[in-house]
mmCIF file of C-alpha atoms in Angstrom:
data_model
loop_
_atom_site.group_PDB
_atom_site.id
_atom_site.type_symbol
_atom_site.label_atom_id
_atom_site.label_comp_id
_atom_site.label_asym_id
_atom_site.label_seq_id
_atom_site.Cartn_x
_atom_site.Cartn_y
_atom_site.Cartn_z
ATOM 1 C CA UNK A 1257 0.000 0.000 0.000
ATOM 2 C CA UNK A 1258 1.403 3.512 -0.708
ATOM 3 C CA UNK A 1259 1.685 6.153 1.543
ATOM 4 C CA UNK A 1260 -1.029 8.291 0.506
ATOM 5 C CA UNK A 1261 -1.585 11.972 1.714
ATOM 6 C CA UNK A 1262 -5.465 12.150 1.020
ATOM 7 C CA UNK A 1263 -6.618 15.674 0.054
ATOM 8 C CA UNK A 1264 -10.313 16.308 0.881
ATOM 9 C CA UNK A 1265 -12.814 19.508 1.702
ATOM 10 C CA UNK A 1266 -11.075 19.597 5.506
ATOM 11 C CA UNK A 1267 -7.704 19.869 4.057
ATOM 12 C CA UNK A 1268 -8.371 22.411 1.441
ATOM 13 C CA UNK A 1269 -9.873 24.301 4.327
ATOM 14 C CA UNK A 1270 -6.681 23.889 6.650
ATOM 15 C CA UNK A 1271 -4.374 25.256 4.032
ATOM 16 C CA UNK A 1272 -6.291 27.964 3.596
ATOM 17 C CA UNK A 1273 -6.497 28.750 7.258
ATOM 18 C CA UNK A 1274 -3.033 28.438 7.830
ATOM 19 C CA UNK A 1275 -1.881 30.526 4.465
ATOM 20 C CA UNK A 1276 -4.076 33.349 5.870
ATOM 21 C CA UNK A 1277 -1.837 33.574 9.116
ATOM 22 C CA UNK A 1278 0.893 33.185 7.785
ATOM 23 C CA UNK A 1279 0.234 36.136 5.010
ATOM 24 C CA UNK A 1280 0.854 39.747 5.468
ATOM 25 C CA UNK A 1281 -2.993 40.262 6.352
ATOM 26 C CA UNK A 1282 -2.876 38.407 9.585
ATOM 27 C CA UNK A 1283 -0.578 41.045 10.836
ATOM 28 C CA UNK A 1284 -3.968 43.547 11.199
ATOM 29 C CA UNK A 1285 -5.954 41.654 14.112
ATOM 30 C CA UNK A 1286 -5.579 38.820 15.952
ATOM 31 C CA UNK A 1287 -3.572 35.938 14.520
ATOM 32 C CA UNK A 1288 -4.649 33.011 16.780
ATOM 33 C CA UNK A 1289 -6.775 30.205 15.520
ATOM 34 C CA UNK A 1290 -8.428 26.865 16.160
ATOM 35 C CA UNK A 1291 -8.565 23.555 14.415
ATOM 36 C CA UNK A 1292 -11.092 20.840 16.155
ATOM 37 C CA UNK A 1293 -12.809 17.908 15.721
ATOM 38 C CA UNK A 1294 -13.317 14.270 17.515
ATOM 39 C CA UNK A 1295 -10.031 12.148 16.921
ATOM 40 C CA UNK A 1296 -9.303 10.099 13.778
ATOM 41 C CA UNK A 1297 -10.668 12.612 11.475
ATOM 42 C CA UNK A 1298 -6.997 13.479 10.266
ATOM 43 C CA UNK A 1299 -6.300 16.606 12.134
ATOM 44 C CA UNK A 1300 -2.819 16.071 12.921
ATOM 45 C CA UNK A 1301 -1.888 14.481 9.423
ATOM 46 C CA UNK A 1302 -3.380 17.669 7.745
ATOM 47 C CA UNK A 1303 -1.211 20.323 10.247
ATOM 48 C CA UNK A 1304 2.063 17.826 9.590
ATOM 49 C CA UNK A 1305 1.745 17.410 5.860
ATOM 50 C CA UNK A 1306 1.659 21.387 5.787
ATOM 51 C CA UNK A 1307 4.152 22.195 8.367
ATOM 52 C CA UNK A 1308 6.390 20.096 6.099
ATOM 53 C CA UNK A 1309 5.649 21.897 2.443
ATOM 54 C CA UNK A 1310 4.967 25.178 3.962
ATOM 55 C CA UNK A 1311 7.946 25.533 6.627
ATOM 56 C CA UNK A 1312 5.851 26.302 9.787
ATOM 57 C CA UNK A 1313 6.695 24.673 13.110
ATOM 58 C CA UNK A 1314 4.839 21.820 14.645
ATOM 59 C CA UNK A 1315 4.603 20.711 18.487
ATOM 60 C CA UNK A 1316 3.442 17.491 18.902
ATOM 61 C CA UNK A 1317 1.533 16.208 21.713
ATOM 62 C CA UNK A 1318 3.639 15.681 24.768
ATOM 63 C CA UNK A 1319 2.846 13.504 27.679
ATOM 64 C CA UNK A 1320 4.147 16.182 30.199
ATOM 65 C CA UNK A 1321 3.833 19.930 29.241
ATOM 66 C CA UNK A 1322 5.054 23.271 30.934
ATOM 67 C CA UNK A 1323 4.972 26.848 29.515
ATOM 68 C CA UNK A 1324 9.140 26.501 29.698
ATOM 69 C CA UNK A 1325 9.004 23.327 27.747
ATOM 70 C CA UNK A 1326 6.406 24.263 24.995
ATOM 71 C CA UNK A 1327 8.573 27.267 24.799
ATOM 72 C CA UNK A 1328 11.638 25.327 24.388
ATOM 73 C CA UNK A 1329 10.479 23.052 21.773
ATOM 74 C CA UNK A 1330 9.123 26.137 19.689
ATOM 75 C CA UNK A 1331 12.503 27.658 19.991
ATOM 76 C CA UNK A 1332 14.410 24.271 19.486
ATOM 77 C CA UNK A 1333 12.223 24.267 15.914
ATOM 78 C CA UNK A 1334 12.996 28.028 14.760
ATOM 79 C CA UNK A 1335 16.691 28.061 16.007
ATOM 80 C CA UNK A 1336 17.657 24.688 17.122
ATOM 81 C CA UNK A 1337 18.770 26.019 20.456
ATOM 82 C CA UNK A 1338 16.697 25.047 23.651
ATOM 83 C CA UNK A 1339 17.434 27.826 26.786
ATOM 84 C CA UNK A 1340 16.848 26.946 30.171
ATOM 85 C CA UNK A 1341 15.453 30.516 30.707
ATOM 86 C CA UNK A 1342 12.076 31.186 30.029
ATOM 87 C CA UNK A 1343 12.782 34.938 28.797
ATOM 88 C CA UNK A 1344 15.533 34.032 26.408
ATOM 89 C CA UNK A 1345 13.339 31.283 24.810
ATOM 90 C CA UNK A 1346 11.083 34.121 24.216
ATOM 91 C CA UNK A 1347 13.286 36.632 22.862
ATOM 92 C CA UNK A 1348 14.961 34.155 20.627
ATOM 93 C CA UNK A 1349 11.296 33.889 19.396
ATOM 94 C CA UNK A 1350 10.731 36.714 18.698
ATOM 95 C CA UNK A 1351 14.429 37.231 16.704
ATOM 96 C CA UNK A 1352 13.359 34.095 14.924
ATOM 97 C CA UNK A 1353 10.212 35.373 13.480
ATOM 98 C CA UNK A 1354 11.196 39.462 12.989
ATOM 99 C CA UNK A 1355 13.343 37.512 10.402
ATOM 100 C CA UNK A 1356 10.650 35.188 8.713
ATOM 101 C CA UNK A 1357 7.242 34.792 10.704
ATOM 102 C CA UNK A 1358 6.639 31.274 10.609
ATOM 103 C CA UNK A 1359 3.216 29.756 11.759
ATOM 104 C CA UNK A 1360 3.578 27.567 15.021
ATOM 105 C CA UNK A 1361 1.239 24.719 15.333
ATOM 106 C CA UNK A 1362 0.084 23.480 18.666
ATOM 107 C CA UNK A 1363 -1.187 19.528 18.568
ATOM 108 C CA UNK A 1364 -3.416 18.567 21.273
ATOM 109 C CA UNK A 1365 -3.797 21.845 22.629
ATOM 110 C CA UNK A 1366 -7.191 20.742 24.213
ATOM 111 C CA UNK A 1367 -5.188 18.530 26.902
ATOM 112 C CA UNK A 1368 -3.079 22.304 27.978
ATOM 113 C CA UNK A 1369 -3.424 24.035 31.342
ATOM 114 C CA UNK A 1370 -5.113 27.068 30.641
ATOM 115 C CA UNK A 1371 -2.032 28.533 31.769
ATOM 116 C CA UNK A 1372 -0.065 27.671 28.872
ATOM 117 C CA UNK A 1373 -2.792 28.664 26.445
ATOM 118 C CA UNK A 1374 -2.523 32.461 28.065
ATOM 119 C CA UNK A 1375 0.861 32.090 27.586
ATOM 120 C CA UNK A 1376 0.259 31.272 24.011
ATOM 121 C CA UNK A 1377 -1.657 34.145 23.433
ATOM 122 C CA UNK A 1378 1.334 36.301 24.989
ATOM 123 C CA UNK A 1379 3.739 34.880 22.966
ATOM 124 C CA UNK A 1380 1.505 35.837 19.840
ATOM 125 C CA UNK A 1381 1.103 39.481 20.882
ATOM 126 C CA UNK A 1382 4.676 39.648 22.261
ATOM 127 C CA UNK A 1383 6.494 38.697 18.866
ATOM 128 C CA UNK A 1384 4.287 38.303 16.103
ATOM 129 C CA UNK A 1385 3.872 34.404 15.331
ATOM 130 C CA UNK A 1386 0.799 33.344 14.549
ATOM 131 C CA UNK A 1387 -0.555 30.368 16.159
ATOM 132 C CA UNK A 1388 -2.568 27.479 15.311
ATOM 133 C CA UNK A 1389 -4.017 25.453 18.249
ATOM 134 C CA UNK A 1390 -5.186 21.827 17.432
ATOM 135 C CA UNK A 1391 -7.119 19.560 19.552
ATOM 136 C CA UNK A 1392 -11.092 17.977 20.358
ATOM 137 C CA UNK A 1393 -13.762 19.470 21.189
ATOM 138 C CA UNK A 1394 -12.785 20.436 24.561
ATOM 139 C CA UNK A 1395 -10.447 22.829 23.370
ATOM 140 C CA UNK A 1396 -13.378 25.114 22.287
ATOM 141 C CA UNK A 1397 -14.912 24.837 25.967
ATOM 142 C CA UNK A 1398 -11.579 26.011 27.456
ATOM 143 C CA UNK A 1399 -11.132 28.782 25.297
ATOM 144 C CA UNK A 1400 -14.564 29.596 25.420
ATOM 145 C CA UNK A 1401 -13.910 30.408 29.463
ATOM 146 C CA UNK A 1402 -11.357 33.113 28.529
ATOM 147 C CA UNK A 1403 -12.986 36.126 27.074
ATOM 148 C CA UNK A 1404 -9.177 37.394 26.562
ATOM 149 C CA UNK A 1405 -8.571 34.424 24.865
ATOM 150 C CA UNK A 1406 -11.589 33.937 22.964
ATOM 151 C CA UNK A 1407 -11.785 36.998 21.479
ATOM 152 C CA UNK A 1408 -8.324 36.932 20.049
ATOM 153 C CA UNK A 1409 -9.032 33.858 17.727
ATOM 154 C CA UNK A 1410 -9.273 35.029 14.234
ATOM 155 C CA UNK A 1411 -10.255 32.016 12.619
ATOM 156 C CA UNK A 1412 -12.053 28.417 13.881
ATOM 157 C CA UNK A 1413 -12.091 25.236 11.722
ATOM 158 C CA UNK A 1414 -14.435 22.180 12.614
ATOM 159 C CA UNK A 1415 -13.289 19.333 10.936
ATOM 160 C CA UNK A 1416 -16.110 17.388 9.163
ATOM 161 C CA UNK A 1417 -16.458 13.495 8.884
ATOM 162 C CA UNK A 1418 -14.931 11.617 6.022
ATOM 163 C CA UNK A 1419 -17.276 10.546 3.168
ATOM 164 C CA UNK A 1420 -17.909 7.671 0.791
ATOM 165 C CA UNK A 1421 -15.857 10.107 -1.851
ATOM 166 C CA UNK A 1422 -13.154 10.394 0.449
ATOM 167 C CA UNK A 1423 -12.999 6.620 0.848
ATOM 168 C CA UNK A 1424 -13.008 5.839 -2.745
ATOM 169 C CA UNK A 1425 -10.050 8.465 -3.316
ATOM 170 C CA UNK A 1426 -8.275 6.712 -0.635
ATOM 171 C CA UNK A 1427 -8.062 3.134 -2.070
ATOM 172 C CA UNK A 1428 -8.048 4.387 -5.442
ATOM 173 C CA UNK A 1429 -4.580 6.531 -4.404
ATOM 174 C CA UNK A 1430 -3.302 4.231 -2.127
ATOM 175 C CA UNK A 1431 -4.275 0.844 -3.316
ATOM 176 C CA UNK A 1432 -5.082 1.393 -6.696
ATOM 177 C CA UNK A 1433 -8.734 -0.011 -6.276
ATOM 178 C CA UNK A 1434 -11.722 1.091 -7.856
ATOM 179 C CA UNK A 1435 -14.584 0.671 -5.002
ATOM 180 C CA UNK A 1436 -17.952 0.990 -6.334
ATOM 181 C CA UNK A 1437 -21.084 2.632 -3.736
ATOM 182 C CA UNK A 1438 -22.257 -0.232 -2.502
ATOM 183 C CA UNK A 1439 -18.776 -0.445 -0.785
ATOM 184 C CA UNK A 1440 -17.489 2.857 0.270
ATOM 185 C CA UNK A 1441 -21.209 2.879 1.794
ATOM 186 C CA UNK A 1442 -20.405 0.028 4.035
ATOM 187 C CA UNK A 1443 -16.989 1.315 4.859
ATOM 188 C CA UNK A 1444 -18.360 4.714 5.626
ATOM 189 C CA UNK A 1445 -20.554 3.382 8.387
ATOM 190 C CA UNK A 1446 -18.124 1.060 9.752
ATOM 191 C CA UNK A 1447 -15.554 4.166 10.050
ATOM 192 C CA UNK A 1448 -18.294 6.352 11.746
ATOM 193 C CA UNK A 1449 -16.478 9.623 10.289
ATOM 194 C CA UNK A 1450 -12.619 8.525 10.986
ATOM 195 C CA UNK A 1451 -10.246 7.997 9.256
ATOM 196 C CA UNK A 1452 -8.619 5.163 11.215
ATOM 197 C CA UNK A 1453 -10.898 2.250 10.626
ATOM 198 C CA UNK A 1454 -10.673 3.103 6.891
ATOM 199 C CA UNK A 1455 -6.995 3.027 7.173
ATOM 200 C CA UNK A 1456 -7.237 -0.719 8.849
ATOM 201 C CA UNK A 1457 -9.570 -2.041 6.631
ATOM 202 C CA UNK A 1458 -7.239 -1.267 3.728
ATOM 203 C CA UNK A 1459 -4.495 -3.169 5.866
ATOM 204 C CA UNK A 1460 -6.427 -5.621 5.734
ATOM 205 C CA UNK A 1461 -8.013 -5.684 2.228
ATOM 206 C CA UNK A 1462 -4.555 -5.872 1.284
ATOM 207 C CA UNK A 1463 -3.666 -8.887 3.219
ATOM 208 C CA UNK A 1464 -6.894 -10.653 1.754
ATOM 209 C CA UNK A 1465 -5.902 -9.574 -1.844
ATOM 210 C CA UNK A 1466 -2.399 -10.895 -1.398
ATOM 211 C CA UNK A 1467 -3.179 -13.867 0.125
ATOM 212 C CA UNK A 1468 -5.693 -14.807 -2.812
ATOM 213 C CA UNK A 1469 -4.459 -13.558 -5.335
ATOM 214 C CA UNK A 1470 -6.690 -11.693 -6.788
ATOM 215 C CA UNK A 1471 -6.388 -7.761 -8.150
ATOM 216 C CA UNK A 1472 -9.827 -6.812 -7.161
ATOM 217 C CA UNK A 1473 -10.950 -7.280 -3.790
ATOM 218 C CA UNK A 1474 -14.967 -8.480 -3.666
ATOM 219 C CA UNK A 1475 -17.835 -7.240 -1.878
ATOM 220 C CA UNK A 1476 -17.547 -10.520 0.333
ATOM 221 C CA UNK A 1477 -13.955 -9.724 1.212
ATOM 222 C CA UNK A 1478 -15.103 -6.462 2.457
ATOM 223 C CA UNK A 1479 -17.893 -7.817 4.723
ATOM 224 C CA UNK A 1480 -15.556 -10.172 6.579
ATOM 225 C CA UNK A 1481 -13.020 -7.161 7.124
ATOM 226 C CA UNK A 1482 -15.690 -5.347 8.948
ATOM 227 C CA UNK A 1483 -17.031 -8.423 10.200
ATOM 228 C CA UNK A 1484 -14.094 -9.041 12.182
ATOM 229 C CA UNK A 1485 -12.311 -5.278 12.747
#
């Protein structure tokens, strides 16, 4: 199976989020935004796979987080330097993007102490960097309790559940399978909007195909994958 980067209607929507921030017009009003949506539904892939085209910085989720270390790793990615000193991560921040703003991409930003979200919000009035926090549902309830917060977020993306097109795309890219709508229908409710089931079944679809020998996989083969997932 090929590693596939699937683009769909959420993607699209992502980049242009994130090319708004990063453009010259972000620097009149607030440059803070949110990306949510229940997990599986490709949030993360969609902020990576841009971070890596587009040159912004990601943070990804960490089991322990302080505002010193989410600092650190932010400065780590624009300067690869990580100072012990909270002011100096700062300030090498902010030398780091007077040069070339970069966006900064926070993953799981719904499991952050509030206090680290204020300081996020400091960090984006103190040097400039717009900021893209990524995370559940819950992240919109936190925010939501901050009017300071909340009212500096310029832009909020919900990410919708995958579809039957999305599905077909997906094993046509990545398997080279043509699925008709009798399938991608079953697959669609067996995924329930995620894109993790859809990524197992084609694990397994794979295996089956292999194992037969065949070059098509049949309605029957698809059944007993769900069957058994």
């Amino acid at each position: 199976m090929k590693q596939q980067f699937i683009e769909t209607e959420n993607t699209k929507n992502v980049t242009e989020m994130f090319d708004e921030l990063i453009s010259p017009m972000s620097l009149i009003g607030p440059s803070l935004a949110i990306v949510t949506g229940p997990a599986g539904r490709g949030k993360s892939e969609a902020s990576q796979h841009y971070a890596v085209h587009n040159g912004a910085v990601y943070i990804p989720p960490m089991n322990i987080r302080t505002p010193a270390t989410v600092l650190r790793e932010i400065t780590f990615e624009l300067q690869n330097i990580r100072p012990q000193r909270f002011e100096s991560c700062v300030l090498a921040i902010g030398e780091s993007m007077a040069k070339e703003r970069k966006l900064i991409i926070i993953d799981e930003a719904d499991l952050l102490p509030i206090a680290i979200l204020e300081m996020l919000r400091n960090l984006n009035e103190r040097c400039g960097c717009p900021i893209v926090l990524i995370g559940e549902e819950q992240l919109k309830v936190k925010i939501g309790t901050r009017r300071r917060l909340y009212s500096r977020i310029r832009r909020r993306l919900d990410f919708s559940p995958i579809n039957q097109h999305d599905i077909a795309y997906f094993f046509r890219a990545a398997l080279g399978v043509k699925l008709g709508p009798e399938v991608t229908a079953i697959i669609n409710r067996h995924a329930n909007g995620d894109w993790r089931p859809v990524l197992t079944a084609a694990i397994s679809i794979e295996r089956a195909m292999n194992a037969s020998g065949v070059k098509e996989p049949t309605l029957e083969m698809f059944k007993n994958v769900i069957k058994y997932s």
